[in-house]
Coordinates of C-alpha atoms in Angstrom, one line a residue:
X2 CA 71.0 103.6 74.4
X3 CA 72.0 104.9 77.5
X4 CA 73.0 108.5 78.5
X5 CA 76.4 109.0 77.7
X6 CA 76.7 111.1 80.8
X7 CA 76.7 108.0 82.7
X8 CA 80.2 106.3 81.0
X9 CA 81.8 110.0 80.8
X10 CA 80.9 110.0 84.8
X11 CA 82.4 106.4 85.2
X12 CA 85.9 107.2 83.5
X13 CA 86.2 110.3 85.9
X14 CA 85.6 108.3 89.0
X15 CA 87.7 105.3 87.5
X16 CA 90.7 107.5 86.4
X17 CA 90.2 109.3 90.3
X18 CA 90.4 105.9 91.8
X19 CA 93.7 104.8 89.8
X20 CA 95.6 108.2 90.9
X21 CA 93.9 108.3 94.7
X22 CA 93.9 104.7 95.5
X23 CA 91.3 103.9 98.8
X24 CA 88.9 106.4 97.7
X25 CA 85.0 104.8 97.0
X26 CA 83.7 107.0 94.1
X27 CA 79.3 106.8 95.0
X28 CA 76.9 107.7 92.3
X29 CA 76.9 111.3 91.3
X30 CA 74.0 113.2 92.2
X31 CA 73.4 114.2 88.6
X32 CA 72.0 110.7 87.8
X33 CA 69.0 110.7 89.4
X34 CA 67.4 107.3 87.2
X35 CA 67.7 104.5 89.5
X36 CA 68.9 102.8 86.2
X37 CA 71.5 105.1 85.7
X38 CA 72.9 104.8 89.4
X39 CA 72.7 101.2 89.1
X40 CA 74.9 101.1 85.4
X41 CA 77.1 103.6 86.9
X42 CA 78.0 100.9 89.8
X43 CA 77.9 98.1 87.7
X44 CA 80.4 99.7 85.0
X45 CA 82.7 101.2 87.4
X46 CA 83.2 98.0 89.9
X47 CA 83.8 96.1 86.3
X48 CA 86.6 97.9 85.9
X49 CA 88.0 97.3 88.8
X50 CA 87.1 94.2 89.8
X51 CA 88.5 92.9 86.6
X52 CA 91.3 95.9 86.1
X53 CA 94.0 93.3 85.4
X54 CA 92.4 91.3 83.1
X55 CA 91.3 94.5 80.8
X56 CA 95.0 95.5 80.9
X57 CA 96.1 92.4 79.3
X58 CA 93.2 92.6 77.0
X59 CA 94.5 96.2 75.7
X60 CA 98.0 93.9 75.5
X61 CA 97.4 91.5 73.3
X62 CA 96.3 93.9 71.0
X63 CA 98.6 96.8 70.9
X64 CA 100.4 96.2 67.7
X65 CA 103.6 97.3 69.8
X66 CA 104.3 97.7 73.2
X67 CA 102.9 101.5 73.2
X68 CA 102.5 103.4 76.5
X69 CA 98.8 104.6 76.4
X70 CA 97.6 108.0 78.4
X71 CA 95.3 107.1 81.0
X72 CA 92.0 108.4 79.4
X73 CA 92.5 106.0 76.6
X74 CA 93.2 102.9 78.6
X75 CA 90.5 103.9 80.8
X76 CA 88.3 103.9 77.9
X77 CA 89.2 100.8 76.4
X78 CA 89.3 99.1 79.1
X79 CA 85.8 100.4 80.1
X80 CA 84.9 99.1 76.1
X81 CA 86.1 95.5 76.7
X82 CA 84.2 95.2 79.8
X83 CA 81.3 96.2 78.2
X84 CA 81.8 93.5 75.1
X85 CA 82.9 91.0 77.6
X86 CA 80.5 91.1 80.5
X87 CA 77.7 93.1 79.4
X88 CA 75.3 91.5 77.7
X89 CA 72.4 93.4 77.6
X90 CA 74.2 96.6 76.1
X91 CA 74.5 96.3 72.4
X92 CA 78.1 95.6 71.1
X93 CA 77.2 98.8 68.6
X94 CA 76.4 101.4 71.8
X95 CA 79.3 100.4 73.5
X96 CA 81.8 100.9 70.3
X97 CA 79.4 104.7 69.6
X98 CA 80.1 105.3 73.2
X99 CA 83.8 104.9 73.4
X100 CA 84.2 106.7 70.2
X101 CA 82.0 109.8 71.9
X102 CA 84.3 109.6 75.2
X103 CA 87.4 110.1 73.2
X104 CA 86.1 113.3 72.1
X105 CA 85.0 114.2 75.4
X106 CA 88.6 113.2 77.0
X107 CA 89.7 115.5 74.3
X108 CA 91.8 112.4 72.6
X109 CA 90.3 112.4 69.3
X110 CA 93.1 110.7 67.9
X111 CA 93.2 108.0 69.6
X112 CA 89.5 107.6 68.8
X113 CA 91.0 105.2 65.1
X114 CA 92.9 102.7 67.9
X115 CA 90.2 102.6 70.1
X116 CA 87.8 101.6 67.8
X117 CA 90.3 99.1 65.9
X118 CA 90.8 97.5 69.2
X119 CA 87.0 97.5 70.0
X120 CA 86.2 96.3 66.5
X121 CA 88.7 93.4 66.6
X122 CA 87.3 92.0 69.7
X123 CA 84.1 91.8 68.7
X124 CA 85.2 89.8 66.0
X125 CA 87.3 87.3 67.9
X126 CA 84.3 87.2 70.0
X127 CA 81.7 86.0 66.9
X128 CA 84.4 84.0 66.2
X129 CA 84.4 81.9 69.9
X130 CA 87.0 83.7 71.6
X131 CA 86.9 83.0 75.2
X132 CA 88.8 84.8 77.7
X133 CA 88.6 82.4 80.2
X134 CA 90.7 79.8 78.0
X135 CA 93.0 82.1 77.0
X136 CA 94.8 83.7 80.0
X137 CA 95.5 82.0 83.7
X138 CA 93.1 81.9 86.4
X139 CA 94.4 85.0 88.2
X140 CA 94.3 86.9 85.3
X141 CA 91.0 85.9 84.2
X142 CA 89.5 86.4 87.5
X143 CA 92.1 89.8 87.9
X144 CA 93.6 88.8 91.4
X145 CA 97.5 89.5 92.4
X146 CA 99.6 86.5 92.0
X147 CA 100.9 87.1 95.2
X148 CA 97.4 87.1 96.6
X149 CA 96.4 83.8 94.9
X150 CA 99.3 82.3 95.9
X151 CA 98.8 83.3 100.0
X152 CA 95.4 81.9 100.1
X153 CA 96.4 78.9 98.6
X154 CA 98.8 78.2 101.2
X155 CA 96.4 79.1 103.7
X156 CA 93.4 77.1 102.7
X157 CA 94.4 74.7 99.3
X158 CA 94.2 75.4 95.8
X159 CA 90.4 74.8 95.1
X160 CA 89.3 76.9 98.3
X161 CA 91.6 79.5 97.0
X162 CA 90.2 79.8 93.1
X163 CA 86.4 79.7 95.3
X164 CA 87.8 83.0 97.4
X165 CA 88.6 84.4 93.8
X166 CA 85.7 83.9 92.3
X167 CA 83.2 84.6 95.0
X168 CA 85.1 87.6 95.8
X169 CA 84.4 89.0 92.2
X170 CA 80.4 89.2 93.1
X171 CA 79.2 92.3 94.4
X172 CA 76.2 91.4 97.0
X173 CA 73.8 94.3 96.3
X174 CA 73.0 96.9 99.5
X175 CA 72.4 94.9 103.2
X176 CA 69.2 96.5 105.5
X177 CA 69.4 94.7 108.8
X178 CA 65.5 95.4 109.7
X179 CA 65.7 96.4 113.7
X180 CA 62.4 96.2 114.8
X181 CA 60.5 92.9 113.5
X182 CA 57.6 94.5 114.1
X183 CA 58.1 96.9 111.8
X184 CA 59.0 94.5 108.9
X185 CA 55.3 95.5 107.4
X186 CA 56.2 99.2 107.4
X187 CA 59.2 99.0 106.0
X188 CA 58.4 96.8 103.3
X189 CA 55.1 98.7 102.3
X190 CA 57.4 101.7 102.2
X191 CA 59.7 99.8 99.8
X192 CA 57.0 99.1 97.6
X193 CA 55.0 102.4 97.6
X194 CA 59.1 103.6 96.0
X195 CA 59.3 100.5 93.6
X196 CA 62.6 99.5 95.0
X197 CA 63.9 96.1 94.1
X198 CA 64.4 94.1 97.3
X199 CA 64.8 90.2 98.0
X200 CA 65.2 88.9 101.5
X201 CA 69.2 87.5 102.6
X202 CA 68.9 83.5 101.7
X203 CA 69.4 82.9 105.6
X204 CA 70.0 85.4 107.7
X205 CA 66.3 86.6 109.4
X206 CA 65.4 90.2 109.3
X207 CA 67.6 91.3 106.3
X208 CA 67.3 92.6 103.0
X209 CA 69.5 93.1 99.8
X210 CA 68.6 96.1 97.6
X211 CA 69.5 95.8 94.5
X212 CA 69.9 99.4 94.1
X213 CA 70.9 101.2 96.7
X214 CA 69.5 104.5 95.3
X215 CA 67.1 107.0 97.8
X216 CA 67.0 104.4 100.6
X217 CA 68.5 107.0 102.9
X218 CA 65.9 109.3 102.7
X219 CA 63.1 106.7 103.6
X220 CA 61.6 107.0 106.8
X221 CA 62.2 103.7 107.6
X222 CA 65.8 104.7 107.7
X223 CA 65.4 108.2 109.0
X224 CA 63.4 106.4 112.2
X225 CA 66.0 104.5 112.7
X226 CA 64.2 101.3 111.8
X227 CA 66.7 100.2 109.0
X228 CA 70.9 99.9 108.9
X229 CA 73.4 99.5 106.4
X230 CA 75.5 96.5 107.6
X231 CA 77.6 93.4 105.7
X232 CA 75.8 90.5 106.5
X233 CA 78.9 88.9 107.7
X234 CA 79.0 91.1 110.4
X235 CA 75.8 90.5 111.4
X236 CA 76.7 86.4 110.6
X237 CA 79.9 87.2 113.6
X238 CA 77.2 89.4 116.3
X239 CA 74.8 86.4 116.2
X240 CA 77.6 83.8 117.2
X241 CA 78.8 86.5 119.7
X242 CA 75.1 87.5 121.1
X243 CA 75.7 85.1 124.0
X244 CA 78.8 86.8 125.0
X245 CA 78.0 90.2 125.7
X246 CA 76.8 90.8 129.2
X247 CA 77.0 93.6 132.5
X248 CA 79.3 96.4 131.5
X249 CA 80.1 97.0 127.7
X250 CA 83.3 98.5 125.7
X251 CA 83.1 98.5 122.2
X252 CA 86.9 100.1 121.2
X253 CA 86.5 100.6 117.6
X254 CA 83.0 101.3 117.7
X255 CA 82.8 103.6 114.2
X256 CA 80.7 103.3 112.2
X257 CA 78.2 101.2 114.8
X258 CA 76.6 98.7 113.1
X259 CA 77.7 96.2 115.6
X260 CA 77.0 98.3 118.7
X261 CA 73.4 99.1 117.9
X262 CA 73.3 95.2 117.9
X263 CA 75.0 95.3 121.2
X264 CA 73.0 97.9 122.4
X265 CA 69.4 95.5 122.0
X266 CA 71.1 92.4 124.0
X267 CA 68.9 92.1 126.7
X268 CA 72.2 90.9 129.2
X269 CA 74.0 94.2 128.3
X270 CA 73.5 96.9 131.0
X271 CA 75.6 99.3 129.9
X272 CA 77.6 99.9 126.8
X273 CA 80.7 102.5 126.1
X274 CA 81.8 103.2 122.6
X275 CA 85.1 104.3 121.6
X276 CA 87.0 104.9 118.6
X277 CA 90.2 106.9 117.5
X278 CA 89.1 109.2 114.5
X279 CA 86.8 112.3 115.4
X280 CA 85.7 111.8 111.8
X281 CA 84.5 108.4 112.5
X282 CA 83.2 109.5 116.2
X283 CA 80.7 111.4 114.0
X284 CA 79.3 108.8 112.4
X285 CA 78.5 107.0 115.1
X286 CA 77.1 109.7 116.7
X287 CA 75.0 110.0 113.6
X288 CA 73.4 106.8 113.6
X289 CA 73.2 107.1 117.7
X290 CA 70.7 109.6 117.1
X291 CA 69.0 108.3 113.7
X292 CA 67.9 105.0 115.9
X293 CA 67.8 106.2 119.4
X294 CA 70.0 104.3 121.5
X295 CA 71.4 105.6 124.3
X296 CA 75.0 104.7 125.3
X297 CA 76.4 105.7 128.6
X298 CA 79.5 107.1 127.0
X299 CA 81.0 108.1 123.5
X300 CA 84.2 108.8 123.5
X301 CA 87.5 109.7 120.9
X302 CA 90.7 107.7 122.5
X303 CA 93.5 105.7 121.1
X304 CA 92.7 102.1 122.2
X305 CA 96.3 100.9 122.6
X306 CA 96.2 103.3 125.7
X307 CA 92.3 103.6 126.6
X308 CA 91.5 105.9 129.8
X309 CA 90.3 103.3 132.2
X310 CA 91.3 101.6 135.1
X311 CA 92.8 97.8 135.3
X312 CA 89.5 95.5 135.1
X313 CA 86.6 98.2 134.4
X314 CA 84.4 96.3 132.0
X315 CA 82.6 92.5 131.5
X316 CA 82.6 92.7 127.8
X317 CA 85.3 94.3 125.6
X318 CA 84.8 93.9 122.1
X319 CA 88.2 94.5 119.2
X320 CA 86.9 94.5 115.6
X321 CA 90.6 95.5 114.6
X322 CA 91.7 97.6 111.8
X323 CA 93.1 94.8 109.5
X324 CA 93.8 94.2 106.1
X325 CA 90.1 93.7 105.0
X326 CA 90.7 91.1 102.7
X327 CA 87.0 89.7 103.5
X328 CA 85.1 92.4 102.2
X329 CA 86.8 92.7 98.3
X330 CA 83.3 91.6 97.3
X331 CA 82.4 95.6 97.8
X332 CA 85.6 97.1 98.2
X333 CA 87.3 95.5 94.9
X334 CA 90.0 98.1 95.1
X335 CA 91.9 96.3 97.6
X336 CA 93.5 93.9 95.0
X337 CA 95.5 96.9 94.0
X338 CA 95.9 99.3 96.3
X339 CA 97.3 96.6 99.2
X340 CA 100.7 94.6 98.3
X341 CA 102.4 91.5 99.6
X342 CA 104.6 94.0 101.6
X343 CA 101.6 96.2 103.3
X344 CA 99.0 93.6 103.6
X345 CA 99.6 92.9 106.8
X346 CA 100.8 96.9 108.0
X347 CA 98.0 96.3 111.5
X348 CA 99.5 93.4 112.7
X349 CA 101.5 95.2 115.7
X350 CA 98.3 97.5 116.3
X351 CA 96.7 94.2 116.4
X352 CA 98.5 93.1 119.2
X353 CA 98.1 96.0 121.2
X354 CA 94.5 96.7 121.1
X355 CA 94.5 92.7 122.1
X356 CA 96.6 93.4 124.8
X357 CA 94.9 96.8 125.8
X358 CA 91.5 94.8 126.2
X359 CA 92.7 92.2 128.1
X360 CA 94.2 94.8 130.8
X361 CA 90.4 96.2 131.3
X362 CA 89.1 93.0 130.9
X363 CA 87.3 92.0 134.4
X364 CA 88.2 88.5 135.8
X365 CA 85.4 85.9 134.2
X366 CA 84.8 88.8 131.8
X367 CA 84.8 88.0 127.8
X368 CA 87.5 89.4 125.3
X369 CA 85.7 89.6 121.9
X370 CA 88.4 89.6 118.9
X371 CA 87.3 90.4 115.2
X372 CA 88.6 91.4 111.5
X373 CA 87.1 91.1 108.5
X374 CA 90.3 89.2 107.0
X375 CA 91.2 85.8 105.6
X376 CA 95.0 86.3 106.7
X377 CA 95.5 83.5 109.3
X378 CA 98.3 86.3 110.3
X379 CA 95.8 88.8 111.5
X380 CA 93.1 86.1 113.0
X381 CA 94.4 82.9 114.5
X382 CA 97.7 83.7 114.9
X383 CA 96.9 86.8 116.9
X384 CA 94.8 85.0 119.2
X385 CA 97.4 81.8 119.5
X386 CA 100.6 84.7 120.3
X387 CA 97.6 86.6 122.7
X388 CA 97.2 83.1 124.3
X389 CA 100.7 82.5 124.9
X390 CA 101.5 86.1 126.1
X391 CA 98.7 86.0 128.9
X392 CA 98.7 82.5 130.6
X393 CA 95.8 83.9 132.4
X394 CA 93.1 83.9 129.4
X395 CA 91.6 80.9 127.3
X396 CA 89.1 80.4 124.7
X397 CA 85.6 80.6 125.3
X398 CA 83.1 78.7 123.1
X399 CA 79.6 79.9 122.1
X400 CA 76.9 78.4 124.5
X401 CA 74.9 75.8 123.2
X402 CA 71.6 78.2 123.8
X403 CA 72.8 80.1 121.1
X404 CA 69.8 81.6 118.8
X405 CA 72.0 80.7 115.8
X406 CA 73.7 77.3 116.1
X407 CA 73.1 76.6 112.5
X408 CA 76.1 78.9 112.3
X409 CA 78.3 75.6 112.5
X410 CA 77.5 74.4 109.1
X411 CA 78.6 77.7 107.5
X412 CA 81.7 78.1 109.5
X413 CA 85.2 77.4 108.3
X414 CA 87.1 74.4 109.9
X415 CA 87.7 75.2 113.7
X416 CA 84.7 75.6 115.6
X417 CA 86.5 77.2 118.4
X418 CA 87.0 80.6 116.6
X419 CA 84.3 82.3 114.3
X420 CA 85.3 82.1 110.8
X421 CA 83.1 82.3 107.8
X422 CA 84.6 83.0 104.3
X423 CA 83.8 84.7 101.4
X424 CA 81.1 82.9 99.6
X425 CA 77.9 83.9 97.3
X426 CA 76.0 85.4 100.6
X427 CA 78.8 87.1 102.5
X428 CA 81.9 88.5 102.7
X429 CA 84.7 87.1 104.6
X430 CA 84.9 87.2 108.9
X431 CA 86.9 85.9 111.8
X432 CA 86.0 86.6 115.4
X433 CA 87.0 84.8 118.9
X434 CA 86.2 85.1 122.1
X435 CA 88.3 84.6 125.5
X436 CA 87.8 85.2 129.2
X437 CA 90.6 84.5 132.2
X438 CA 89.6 83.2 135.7
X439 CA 92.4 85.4 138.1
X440 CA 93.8 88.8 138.4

């Protein structure tokens, strides 16, 4: 059995999640087992991932319509989860369990419901209940109707469910290895600390742990040699590689996976980072020193008004805020904490760091445009409305000398823009590029 420490832990950071929505409970330092770190992530993205889902669970067996305090439905739900997805963990440990967390959540008499409820879903499950036949597809898989329904009018009903489902698999921990010749090192080191590793299924030079746990304090990553970034980011800087030349802006630099990319372009002479949090100019000032680039500026400024003169820089690159819909894979929270009303909240601040980059933009320079969103809104749109705001600028495709060309058979539809969705090896990304040929 495991230690019960490990499910009281996950309640807490589940029942801080549901009243401080946006905030990404990590591992407590108590739970120092590997094993422990990697249940404690497992149970606690179960519950959300499939929040909606539990809930109706719970539902269907209330023997009225009784309003539950939150430490009870948090347990519960964390019970179903457990006899629904969890395999490996007896059905009996996980009943003990949520009978010991009532009487740590000081609801001991709730502790009779719980286990009734517990009890008769085991049953129903000996006796071929199946979830999946029993509710609707958005339930099942826990996704917003409203959600469900905007993806199907965006790409059809079966890419839709395929968005659903992939985004319900977590990926694991992506190292982006900088310095292939240190690919021996790195992986001796990994070893040496037993940690579970695979290489991506395509992308050269990067690696999925499947538990994150003490990676930070490796000297591969302490020298810099390592970096935590989303493979399809790193999918969106090889299609972009080609673009990046002379003088550099990246405007919402933070945290900097991208611009350490940037930074090892051979055509790049100089690169400029910017972002609009101090909190976030810390980070990348953090992993500016852990790997030893040298930029010729950092700076903290708002990039709907950045401090430069009309036509300063070859290359500006926007990864806009947006409404990160591509990365639910890892942020599962999303589903619940955006609505149909807010989704799209960055659409004007969108347009204005679009517009702000063109007006720095050199002549013959290159506009680089990206999100991690599916929203057509926030991706095609933006660049269509940017088109036909500034008759100057047009697209600009990827040369044909391009590293990665075998990008085309990943990407979504129009070849013109960088799109990738959200599949078994990646989150969800868009990106474009544009230049204009007179003042």
């Amino acid at each position: 059995m495991k230690d019960p420490s490990t499910r009281f832990l996950v309640i807490q950071s589940f029942l801080e999640l549901k009243s401080k929505p946006g905030s990404t409970p990590k591992p407590p330092s108590i739970l120092e087992d590997f094993r422990e770190r990697a249940l404690f992530t497992q149970l606690l993205q179960g519950l959300v991932r499939y929040d909606r889902l539990l809930e109706e669970e719970i539902k269907r067996r209330l023997l009225r319509n009784k309003k539950l305090q939150k430490s009870v439905s948090a347990i519960l739900k964390l019970g179903i989860f457990e006899l629904l997805f969890m395999e490996k963990i007896p059905a009996r440990a996980s009943l003990h369990q949520a009978g010991w967390l009532a009487e740590r959540f000081r609801v001991k008499a709730a502790k009779p419901m719980i286990n009734g409820i517990l009890r008769k879903l085991l049953e129903e499950l000996d006796q071929g209940y199946d979830p999946k036949m029993t509710h609707s597809f958005e339930i099942y898989q826990s996704f917003p109707s409203w959600m469900l329904e905007r993806w199907k009018s965006q790409y059809g009903e079966h890419q839709a469910l395929e968005l659903c489902q992939f985004s319900n698999q977590f990926q694991g921990v992506h190292l982006l290895l900088h310095d292939p010749e240190k690919q021996n090192l790195v992986l001796s080191e990994f070893s040496d600390l037993s940690f579970a590793y695979e290489p991506h299924a395509v992308i050269p030079r990067m690696f999925v742990l499947h538990d994150g746990k003490g990676f930070m304090k490796t000297k591969a990553f302490q020298k810099g040699w390592i970096s935590v970034i989303d493979p399809a980011s790193v999918l969106f800087m090889l299609w972009a590689a080609p673009f990046f030349q002379g003088k550099v802006l990246d405007v919402c630099a933070a945290p900097g996976g991208k611009s350490l990319m940037i930074a090892a372009l051979d055509k790049v002479d100089s690169l400029c980072l910017n972002d609009v949090s101090r909190h976030r100019i810390k980070r990348i000032q953090e992993n500016i020193k852990r790997t030893g680039i040298s930029p010729s500026a950092i700076l903290q400024s708002d990039g709907e008004k950045l401090p430069f003169d009309k036509h300063h820089f070859d290359t500006v690159l926007i990864d806009a805020p947006c409404s990160s819909t591509g990365t639910i894979q890892k942020n599962p929270d999303i589903k619940w904490t955006a609505s149909e009303e807010t989704l799209l909240k960055h659409l004007e601040l969108q347009r204005q760091l679009l517009d702000e980059g063109g007006r720095i933009l050199k002549p013959g320079g290159t506009l680089i445009y990206s999100t991690c969103s599916l929203e057509k809104e926030e991706n095609q749109n933006q660049i269509e409305t940017f088109l036909a705001r500034h008759s100057g600028f047009f697209m600009k495709k990827r040369p044909s000398e391009s590293d990665f060309f075998e990008l085309d058979d990943w990407m979504n539809e129009d070849h013109s823009f960088f799109q990738i969705l959200t599949g078994p090896k990646w989150g969800g990304f868009f990106g474009a590029a544009m230049s204009y040929d007179r003042a």
